[in-house]
mmCIF file of C-alpha atoms and ligand atoms in Angstrom:
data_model
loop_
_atom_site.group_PDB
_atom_site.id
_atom_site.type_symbol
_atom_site.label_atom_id
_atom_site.label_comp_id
_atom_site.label_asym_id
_atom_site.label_seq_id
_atom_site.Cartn_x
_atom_site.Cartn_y
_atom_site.Cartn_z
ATOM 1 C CA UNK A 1 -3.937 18.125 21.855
ATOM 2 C CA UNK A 2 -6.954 16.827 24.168
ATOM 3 C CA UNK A 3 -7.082 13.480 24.307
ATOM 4 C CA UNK A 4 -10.539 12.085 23.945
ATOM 5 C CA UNK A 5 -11.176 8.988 25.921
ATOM 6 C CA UNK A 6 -14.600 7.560 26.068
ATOM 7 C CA UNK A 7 -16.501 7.855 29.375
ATOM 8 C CA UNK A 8 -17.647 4.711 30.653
ATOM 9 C CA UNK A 9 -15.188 3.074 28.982
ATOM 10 C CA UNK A 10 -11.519 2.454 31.153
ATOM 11 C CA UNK A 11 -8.510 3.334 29.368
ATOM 12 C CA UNK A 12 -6.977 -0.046 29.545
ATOM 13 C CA UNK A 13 -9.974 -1.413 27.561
ATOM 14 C CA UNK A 14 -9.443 1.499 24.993
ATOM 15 C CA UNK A 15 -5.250 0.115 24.893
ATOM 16 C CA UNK A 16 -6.313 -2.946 24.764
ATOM 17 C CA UNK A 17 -8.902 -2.447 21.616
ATOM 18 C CA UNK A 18 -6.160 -0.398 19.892
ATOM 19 C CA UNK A 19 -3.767 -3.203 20.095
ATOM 20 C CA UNK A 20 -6.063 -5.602 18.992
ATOM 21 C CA UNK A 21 -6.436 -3.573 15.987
ATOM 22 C CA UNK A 22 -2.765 -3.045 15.044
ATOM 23 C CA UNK A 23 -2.877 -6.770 14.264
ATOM 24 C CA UNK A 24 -4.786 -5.536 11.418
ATOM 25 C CA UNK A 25 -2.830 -2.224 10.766
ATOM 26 C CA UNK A 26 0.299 -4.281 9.901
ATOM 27 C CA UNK A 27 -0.777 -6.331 7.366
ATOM 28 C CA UNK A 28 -1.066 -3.370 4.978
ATOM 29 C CA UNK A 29 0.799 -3.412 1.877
ATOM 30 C CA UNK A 30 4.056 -1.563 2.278
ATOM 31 C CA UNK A 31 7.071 -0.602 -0.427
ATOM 32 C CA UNK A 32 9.099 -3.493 -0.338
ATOM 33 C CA UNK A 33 7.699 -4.805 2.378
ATOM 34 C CA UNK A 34 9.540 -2.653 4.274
ATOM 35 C CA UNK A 35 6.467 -2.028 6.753
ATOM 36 C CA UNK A 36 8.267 1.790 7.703
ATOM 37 C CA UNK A 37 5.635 2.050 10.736
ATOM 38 C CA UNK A 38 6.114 2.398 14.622
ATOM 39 C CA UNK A 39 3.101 2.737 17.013
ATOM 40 C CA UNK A 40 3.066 4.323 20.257
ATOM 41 C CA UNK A 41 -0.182 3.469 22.628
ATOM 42 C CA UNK A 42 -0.956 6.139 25.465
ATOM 43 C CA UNK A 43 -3.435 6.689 27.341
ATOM 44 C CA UNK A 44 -7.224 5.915 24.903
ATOM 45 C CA UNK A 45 -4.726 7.032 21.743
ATOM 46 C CA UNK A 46 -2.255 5.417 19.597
ATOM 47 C CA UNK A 47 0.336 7.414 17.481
ATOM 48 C CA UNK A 48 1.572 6.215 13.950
ATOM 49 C CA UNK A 49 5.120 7.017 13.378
ATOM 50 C CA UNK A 50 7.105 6.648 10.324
ATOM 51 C CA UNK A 51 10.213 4.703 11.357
ATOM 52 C CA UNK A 52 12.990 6.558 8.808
ATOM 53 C CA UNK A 53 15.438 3.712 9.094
ATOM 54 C CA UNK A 54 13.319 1.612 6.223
ATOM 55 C CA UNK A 55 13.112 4.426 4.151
ATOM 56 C CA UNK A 56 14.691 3.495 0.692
ATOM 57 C CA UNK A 57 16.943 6.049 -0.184
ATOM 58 C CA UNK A 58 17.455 5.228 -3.308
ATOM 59 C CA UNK A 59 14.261 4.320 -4.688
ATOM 60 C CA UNK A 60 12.179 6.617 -2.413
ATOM 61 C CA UNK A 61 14.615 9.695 -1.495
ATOM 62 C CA UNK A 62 11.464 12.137 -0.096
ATOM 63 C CA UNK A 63 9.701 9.514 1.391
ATOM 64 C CA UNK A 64 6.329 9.844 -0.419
ATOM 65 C CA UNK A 65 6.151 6.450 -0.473
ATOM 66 C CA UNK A 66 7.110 5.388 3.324
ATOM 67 C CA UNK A 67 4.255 7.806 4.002
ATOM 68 C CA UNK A 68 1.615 6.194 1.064
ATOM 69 C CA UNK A 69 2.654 2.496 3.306
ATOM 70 C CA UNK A 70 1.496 4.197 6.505
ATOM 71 C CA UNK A 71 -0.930 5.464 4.950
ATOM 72 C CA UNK A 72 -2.219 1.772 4.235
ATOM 73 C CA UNK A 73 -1.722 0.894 7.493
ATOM 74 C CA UNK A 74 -4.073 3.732 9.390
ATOM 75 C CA UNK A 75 -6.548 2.267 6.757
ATOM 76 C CA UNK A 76 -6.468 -1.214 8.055
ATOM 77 C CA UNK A 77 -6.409 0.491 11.534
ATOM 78 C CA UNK A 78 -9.721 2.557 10.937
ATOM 79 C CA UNK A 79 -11.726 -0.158 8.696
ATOM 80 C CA UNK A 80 -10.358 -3.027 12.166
ATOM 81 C CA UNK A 81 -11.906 -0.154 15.165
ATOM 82 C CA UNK A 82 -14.902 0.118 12.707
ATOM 83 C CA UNK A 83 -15.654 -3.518 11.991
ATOM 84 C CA UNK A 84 -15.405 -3.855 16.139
ATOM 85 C CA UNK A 85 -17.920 -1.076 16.256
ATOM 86 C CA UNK A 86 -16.141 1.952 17.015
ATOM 87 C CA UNK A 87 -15.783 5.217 15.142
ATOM 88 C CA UNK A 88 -12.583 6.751 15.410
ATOM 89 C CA UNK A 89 -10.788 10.338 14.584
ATOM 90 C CA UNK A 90 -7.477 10.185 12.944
ATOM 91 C CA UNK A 91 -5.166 13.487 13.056
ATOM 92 C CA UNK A 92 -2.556 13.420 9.973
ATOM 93 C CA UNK A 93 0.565 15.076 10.974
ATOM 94 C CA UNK A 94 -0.811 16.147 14.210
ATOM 95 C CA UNK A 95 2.984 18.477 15.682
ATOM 96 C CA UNK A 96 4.596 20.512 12.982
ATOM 97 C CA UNK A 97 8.251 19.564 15.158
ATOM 98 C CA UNK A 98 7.430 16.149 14.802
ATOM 99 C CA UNK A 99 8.085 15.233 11.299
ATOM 100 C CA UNK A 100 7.462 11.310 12.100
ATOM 101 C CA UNK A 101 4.616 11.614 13.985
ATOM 102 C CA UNK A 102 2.070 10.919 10.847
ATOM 103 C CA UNK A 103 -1.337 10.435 12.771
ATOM 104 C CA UNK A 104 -2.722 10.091 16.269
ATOM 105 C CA UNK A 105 -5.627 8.172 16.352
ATOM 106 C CA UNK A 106 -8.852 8.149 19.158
ATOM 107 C CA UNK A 107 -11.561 6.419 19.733
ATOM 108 C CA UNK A 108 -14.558 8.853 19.062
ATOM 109 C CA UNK A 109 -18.374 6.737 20.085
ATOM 110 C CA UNK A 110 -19.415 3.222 19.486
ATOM 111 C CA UNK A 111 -21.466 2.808 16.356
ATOM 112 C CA UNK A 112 -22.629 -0.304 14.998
ATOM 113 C CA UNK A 113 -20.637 -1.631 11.961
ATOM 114 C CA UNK A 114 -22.076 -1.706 8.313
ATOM 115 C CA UNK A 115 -22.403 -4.269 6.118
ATOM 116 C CA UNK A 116 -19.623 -2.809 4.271
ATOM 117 C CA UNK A 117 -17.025 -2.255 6.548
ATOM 118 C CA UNK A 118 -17.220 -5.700 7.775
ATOM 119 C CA UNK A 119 -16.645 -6.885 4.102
ATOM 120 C CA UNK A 120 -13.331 -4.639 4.291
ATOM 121 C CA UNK A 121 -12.405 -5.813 7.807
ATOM 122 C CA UNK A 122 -12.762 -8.981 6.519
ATOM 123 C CA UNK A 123 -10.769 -8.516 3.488
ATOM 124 C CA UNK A 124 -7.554 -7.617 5.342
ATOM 125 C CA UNK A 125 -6.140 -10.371 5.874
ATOM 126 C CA UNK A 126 -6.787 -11.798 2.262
ATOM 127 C CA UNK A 127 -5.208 -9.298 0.416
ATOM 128 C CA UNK A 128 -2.034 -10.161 -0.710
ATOM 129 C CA UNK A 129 -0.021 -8.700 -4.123
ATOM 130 C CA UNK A 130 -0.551 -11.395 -6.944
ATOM 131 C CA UNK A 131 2.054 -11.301 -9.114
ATOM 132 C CA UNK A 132 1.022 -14.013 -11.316
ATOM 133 C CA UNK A 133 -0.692 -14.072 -14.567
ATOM 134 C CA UNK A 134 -4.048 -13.023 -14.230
ATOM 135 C CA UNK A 135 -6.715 -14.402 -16.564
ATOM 136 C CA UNK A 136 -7.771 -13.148 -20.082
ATOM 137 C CA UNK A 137 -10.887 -11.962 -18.568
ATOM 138 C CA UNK A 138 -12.345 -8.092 -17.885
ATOM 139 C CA UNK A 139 -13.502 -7.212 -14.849
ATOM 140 C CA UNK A 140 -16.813 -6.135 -14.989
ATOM 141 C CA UNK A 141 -17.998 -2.458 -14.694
ATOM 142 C CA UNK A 142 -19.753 -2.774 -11.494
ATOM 143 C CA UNK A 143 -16.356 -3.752 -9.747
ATOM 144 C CA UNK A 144 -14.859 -0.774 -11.808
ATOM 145 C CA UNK A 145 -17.277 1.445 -10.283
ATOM 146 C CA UNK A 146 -16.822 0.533 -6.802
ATOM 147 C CA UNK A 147 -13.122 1.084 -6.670
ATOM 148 C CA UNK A 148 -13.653 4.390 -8.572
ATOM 149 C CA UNK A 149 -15.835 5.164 -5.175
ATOM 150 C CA UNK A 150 -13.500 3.691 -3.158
ATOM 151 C CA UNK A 151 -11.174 6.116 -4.645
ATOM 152 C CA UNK A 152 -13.776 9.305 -3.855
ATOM 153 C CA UNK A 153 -14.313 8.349 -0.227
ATOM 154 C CA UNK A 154 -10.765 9.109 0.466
ATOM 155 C CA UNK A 155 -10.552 12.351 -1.228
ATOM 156 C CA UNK A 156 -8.524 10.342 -4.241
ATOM 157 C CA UNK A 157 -9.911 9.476 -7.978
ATOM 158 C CA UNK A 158 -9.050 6.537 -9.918
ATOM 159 C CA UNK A 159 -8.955 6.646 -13.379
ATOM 160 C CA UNK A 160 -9.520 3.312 -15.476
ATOM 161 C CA UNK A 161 -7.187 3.650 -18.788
ATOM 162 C CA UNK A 162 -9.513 2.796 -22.192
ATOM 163 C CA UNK A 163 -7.595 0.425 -24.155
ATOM 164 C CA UNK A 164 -5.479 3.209 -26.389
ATOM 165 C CA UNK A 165 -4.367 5.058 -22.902
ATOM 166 C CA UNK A 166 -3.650 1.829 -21.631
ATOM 167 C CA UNK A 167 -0.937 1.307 -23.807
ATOM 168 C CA UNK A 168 0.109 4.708 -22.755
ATOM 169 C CA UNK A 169 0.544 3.986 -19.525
ATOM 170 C CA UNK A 170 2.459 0.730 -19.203
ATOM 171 C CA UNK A 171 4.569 1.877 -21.624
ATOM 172 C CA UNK A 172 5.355 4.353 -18.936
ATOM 173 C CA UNK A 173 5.989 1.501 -16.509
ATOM 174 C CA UNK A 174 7.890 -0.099 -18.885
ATOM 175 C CA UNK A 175 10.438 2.624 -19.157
ATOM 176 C CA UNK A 176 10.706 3.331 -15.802
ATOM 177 C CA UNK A 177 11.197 -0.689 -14.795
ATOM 178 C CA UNK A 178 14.257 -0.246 -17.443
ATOM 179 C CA UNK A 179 15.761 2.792 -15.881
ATOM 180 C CA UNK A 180 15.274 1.195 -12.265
ATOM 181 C CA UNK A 181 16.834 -1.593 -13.575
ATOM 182 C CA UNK A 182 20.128 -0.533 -15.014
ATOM 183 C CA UNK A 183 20.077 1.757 -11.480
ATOM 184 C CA UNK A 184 23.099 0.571 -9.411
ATOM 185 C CA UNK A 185 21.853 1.826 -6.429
ATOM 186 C CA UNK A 186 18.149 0.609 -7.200
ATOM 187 C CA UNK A 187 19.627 -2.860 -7.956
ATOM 188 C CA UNK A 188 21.634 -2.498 -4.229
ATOM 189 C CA UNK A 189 18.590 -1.708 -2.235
ATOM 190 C CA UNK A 190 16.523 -4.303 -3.910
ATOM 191 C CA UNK A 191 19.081 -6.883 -3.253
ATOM 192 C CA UNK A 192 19.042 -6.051 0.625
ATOM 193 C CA UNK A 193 15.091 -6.132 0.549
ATOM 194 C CA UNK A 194 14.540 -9.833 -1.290
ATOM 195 C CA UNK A 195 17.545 -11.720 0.470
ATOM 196 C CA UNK A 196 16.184 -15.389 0.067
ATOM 197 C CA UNK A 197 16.811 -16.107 3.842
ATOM 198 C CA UNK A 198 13.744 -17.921 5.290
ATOM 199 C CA UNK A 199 12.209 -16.750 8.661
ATOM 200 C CA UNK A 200 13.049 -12.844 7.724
ATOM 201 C CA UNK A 201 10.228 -10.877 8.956
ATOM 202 C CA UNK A 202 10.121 -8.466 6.132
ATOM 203 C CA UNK A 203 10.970 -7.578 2.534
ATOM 204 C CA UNK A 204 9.814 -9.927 -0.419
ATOM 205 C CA UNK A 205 11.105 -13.466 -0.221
ATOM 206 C CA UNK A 206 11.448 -15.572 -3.676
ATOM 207 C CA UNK A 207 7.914 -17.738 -2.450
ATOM 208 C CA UNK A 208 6.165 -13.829 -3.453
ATOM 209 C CA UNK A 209 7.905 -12.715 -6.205
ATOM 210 C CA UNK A 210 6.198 -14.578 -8.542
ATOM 211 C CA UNK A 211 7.154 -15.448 -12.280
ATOM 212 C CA UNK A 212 9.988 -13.553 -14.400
ATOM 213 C CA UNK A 213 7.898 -10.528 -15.153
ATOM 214 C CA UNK A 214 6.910 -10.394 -19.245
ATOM 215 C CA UNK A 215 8.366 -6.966 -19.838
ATOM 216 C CA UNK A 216 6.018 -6.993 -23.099
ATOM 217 C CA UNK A 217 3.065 -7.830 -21.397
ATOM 218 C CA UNK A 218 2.438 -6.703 -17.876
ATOM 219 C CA UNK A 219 5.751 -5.079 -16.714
ATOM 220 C CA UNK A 220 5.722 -6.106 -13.177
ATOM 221 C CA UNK A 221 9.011 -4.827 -11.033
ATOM 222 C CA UNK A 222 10.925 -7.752 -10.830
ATOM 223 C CA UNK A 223 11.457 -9.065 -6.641
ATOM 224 C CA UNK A 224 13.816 -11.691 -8.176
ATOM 225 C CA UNK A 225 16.077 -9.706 -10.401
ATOM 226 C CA UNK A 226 19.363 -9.955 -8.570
ATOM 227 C CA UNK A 227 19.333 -13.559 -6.972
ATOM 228 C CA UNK A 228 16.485 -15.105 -9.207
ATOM 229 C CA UNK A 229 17.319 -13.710 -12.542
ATOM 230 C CA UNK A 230 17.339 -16.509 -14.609
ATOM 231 C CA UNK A 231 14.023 -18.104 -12.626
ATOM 232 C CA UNK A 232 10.965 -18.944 -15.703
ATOM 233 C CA UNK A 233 9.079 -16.526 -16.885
ATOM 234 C CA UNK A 234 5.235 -17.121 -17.643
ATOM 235 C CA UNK A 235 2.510 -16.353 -20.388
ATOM 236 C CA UNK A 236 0.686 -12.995 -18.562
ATOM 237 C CA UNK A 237 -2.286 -11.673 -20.136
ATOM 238 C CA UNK A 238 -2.511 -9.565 -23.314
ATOM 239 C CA UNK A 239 -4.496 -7.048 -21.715
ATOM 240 C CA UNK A 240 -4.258 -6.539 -18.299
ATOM 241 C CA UNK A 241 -6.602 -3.976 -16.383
ATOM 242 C CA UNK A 242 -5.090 -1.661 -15.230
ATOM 243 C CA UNK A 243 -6.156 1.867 -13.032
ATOM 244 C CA UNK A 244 -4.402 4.999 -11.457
ATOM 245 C CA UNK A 245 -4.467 6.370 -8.539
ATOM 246 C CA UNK A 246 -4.897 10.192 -8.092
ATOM 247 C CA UNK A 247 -4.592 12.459 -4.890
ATOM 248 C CA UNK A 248 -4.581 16.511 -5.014
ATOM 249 C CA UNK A 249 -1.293 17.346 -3.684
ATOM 250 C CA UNK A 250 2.290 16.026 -3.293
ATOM 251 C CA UNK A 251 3.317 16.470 0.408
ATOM 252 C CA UNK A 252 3.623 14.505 2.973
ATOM 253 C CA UNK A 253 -0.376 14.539 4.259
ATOM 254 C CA UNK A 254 -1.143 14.074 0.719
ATOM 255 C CA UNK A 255 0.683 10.613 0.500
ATOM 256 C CA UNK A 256 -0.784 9.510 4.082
ATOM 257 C CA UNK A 257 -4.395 10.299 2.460
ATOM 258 C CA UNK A 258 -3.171 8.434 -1.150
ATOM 259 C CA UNK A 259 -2.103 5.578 0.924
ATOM 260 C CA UNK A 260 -5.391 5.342 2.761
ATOM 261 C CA UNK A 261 -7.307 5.700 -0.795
ATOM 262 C CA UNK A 262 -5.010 2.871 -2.300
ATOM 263 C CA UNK A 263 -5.697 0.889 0.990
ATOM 264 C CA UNK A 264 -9.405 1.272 0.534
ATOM 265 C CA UNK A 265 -9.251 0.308 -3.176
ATOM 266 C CA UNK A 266 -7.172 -2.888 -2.444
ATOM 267 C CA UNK A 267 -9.306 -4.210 0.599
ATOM 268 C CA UNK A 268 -13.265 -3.324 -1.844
ATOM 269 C CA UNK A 269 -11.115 -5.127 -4.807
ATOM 270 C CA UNK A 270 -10.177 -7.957 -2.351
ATOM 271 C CA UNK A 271 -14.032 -8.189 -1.097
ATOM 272 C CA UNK A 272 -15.185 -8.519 -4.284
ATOM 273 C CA UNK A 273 -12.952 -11.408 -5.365
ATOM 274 C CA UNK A 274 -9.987 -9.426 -7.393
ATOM 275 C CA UNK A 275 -6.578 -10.079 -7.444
ATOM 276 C CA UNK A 276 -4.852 -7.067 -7.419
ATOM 277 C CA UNK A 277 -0.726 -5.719 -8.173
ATOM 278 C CA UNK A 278 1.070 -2.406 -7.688
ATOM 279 C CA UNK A 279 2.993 -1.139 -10.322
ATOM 280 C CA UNK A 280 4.361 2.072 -9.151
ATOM 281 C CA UNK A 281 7.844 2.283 -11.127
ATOM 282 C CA UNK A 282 6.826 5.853 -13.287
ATOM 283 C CA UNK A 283 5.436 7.462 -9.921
ATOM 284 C CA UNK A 284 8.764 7.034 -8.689
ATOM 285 C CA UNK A 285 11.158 8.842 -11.308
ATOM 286 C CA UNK A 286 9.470 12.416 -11.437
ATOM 287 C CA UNK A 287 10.426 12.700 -15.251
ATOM 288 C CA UNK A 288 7.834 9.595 -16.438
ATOM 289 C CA UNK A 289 5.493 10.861 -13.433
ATOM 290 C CA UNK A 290 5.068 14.188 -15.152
ATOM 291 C CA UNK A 291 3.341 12.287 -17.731
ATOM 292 C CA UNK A 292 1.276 10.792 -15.256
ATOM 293 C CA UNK A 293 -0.323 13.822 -14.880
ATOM 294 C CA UNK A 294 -4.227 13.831 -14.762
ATOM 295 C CA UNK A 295 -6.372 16.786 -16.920
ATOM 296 C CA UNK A 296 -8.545 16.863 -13.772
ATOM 297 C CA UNK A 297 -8.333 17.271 -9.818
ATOM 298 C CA UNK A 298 -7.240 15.319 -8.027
ATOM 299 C CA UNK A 299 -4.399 14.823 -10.754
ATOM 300 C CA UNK A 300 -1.281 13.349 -8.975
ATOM 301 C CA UNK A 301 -0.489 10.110 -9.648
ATOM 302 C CA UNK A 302 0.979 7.993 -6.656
ATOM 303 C CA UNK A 303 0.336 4.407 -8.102
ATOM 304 C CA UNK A 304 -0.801 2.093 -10.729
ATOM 305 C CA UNK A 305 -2.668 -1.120 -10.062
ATOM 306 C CA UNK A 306 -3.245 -4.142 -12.019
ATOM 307 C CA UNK A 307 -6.744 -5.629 -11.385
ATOM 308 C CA UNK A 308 -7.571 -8.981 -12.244
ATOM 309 C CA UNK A 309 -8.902 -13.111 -11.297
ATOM 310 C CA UNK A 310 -5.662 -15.408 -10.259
ATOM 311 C CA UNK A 311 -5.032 -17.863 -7.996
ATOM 312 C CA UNK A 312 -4.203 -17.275 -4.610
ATOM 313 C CA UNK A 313 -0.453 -16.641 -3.443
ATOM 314 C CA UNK A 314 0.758 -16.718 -0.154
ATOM 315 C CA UNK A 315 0.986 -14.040 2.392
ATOM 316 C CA UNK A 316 4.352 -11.917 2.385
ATOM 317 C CA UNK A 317 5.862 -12.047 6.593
ATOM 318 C CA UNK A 318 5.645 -9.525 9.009
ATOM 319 C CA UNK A 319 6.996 -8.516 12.201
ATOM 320 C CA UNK A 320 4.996 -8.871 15.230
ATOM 321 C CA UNK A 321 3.113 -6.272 16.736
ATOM 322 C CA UNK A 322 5.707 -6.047 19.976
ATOM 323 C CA UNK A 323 8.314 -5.206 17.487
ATOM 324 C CA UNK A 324 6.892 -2.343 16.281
ATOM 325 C CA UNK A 325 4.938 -0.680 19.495
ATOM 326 C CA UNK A 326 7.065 1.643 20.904
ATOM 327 C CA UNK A 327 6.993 2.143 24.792
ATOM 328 C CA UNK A 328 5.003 5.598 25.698
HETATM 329 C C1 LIG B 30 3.773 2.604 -2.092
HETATM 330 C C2 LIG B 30 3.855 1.152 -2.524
HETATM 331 C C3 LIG B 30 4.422 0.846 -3.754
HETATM 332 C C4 LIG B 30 4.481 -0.493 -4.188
HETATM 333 N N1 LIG B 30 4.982 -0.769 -5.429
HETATM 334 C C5 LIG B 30 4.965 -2.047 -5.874
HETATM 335 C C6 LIG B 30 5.417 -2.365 -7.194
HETATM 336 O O1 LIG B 30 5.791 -1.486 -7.965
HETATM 337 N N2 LIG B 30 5.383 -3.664 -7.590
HETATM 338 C C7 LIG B 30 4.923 -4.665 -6.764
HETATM 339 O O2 LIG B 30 4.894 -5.814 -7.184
HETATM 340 N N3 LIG B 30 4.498 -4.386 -5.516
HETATM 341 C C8 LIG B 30 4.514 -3.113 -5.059
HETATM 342 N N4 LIG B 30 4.051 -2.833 -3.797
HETATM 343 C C9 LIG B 30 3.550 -3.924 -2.968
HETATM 344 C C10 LIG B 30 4.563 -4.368 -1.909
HETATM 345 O O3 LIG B 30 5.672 -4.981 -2.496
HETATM 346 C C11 LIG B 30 3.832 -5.315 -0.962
HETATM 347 O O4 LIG B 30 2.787 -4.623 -0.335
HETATM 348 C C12 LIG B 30 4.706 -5.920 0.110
HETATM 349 O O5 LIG B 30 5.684 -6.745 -0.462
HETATM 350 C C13 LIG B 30 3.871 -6.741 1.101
HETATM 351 O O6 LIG B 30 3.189 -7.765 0.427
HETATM 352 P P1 LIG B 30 1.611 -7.868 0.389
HETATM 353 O O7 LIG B 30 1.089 -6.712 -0.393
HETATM 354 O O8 LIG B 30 1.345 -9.175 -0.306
HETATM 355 O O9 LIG B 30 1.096 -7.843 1.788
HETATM 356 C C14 LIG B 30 3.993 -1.517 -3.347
HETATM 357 C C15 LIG B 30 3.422 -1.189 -2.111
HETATM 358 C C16 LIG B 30 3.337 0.131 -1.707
HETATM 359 C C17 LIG B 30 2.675 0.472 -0.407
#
């Protein structure tokens, strides 16, 4: 694969400008906070590997959704090169014999940054998963409408349940929540991913998981079911908003795209002042996913969001960039 480095530009600037930007890239939302990524910088490229020792087996045994957190994470990387006014070309899945190597990014030209992608640049680092109770009030069509495009612009469609579906749907949730629940193995992994240790540079500590979910209400997954149990629960609203998330197919280039569609939804929600939750329980037992299932294309579901006005909550750790940049 021909690398492209820009001319006039030296390499180590181009390094330099991609590290800069992985900053960025690792704040993206990831499944469990597991943050499943590696990066490798050569010469004017990075690569974006999946790093198969986070995967959770039990929860996420194909890895569609190690590959929908990456996905999230070239997002951030594109919308960061962008905002510093470069273009860039991202190749998903670039060597057939290397399963893990997801994308190789390159810096393409300089081009000046819109208004837009600054707004998403900027929203980066705000974004954070509320898990709190939203308030009992609708968001407003015109915010609808631009995560429905934010959607389209990554090949994805969101669909925004009417009321009756609604019910539909989290009742979906719902079940699934139960079945993860009473899941030995579930229960295991989510133990080892929440540990209450302060200082750990990854999974979701007690400070982010909120509440005790109301099951009736909004059925969160619950970070604090195995050593916060018993912690208080709270009075969510009646109604939440709630959308899906649609890509065309179900392989592994078709959860790096999701993720980047998710990724682009979350960061235009962020910008325009919405709190925003995953919910992906039924996408992740295929027999409540089936139901999922969308009448039109793109009609596989990868997640379900929550979309509201809360407070602010604090931001979830990660690990620095030199722990996750591989040497070339
Ligand atoms: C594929 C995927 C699925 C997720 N599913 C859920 C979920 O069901 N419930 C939830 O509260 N958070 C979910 N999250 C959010 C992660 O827990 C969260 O991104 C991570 O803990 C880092 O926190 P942050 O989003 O505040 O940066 C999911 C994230 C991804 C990428």
């Amino acid at each position: 694969m021909p690398e492209q480095v820009l001319r006039d530009v030296p390499a180590s600037a181009v390094s330099r400008l991609l590290r800069e930007c992985l900053r960025a890239a690792i704040q993206a939302p990831s499944i469990h906070n597991t943050q499943p990524w590696l990066f490798r910088l050569r010469t004017g490229a990075l690569d974006v590997l999946a790093d198969r020792r986070r995967q959770l087996r039990a929860l996420d045994p194909d890895g569609r959704a190690l590959h929908v957190s990456i996905g999230a994470a070239l997002l951030n990387l594109q919308v960061a090169l962008h905002a510093r006014g470069w273009a860039s070309r991202l190749l998903l899945l670039p060597d057939p014999g290397q399963r893990d190597l997801c994308a190789t990014v390159t810096i393409t030209r300089s081009t000046p940054p819109s208004p837009l992608g600054r707004a998403l640049a900027a929203a980066i680092g705000r974004r954070h998963s509320n898990r709190r109770p939203f308030a009992p009030v609708p968001v407003p069509d015109a915010d609808l409408t631009a995560l429905v495009a934010a959607a389209m612009a990554e090949d994805a469609s969101l669909l925004v349940p009417d009321p009756s579906t609604r019910q539909g749907v989290l009742a979906l949730v719902r079940a699934a929540d139960r079945q993860q629940r009473s899941d030995g193995r579930y229960r295991t992994e989510l133990a080892a991913w929440t540990f209450p240790v302060r200082g750990q540079a990854d999974g979701v500590p007690p400070s982010c998981s909120g509440p005790r979910p109301d099951q009736a209400r909004v059925p969160l997954r619950d970070f604090g079911l195995v050593h916060d149990g018993h912690r208080k629960s709270a009075r969510f609203e009646r109604a939440p908003t709630i959308a899906v998330l649609y890509s065309r197919g179900d392989e592994p280039a078709d959860w790096l795209r999701a993720g980047m569609a998710l990724q682009r939804v979350l960061l235009t929600a962020t910008a325009r002042g919405l709190a925003t939750t995953l919910m992906t329980q039924p996408v992740e037992i295929p027999s409540l996913r089936a139901h999922l299932v969308a009448p039109h294309e793109p009609r596989i579901a990868q997640a379900v969001l929550r979309l509201g006005y809360a407070r602010p909550v604090p931001a979830t750790p990660r690990r620095t960039v030199a722990s996750v940049l591989l040497d070339a």
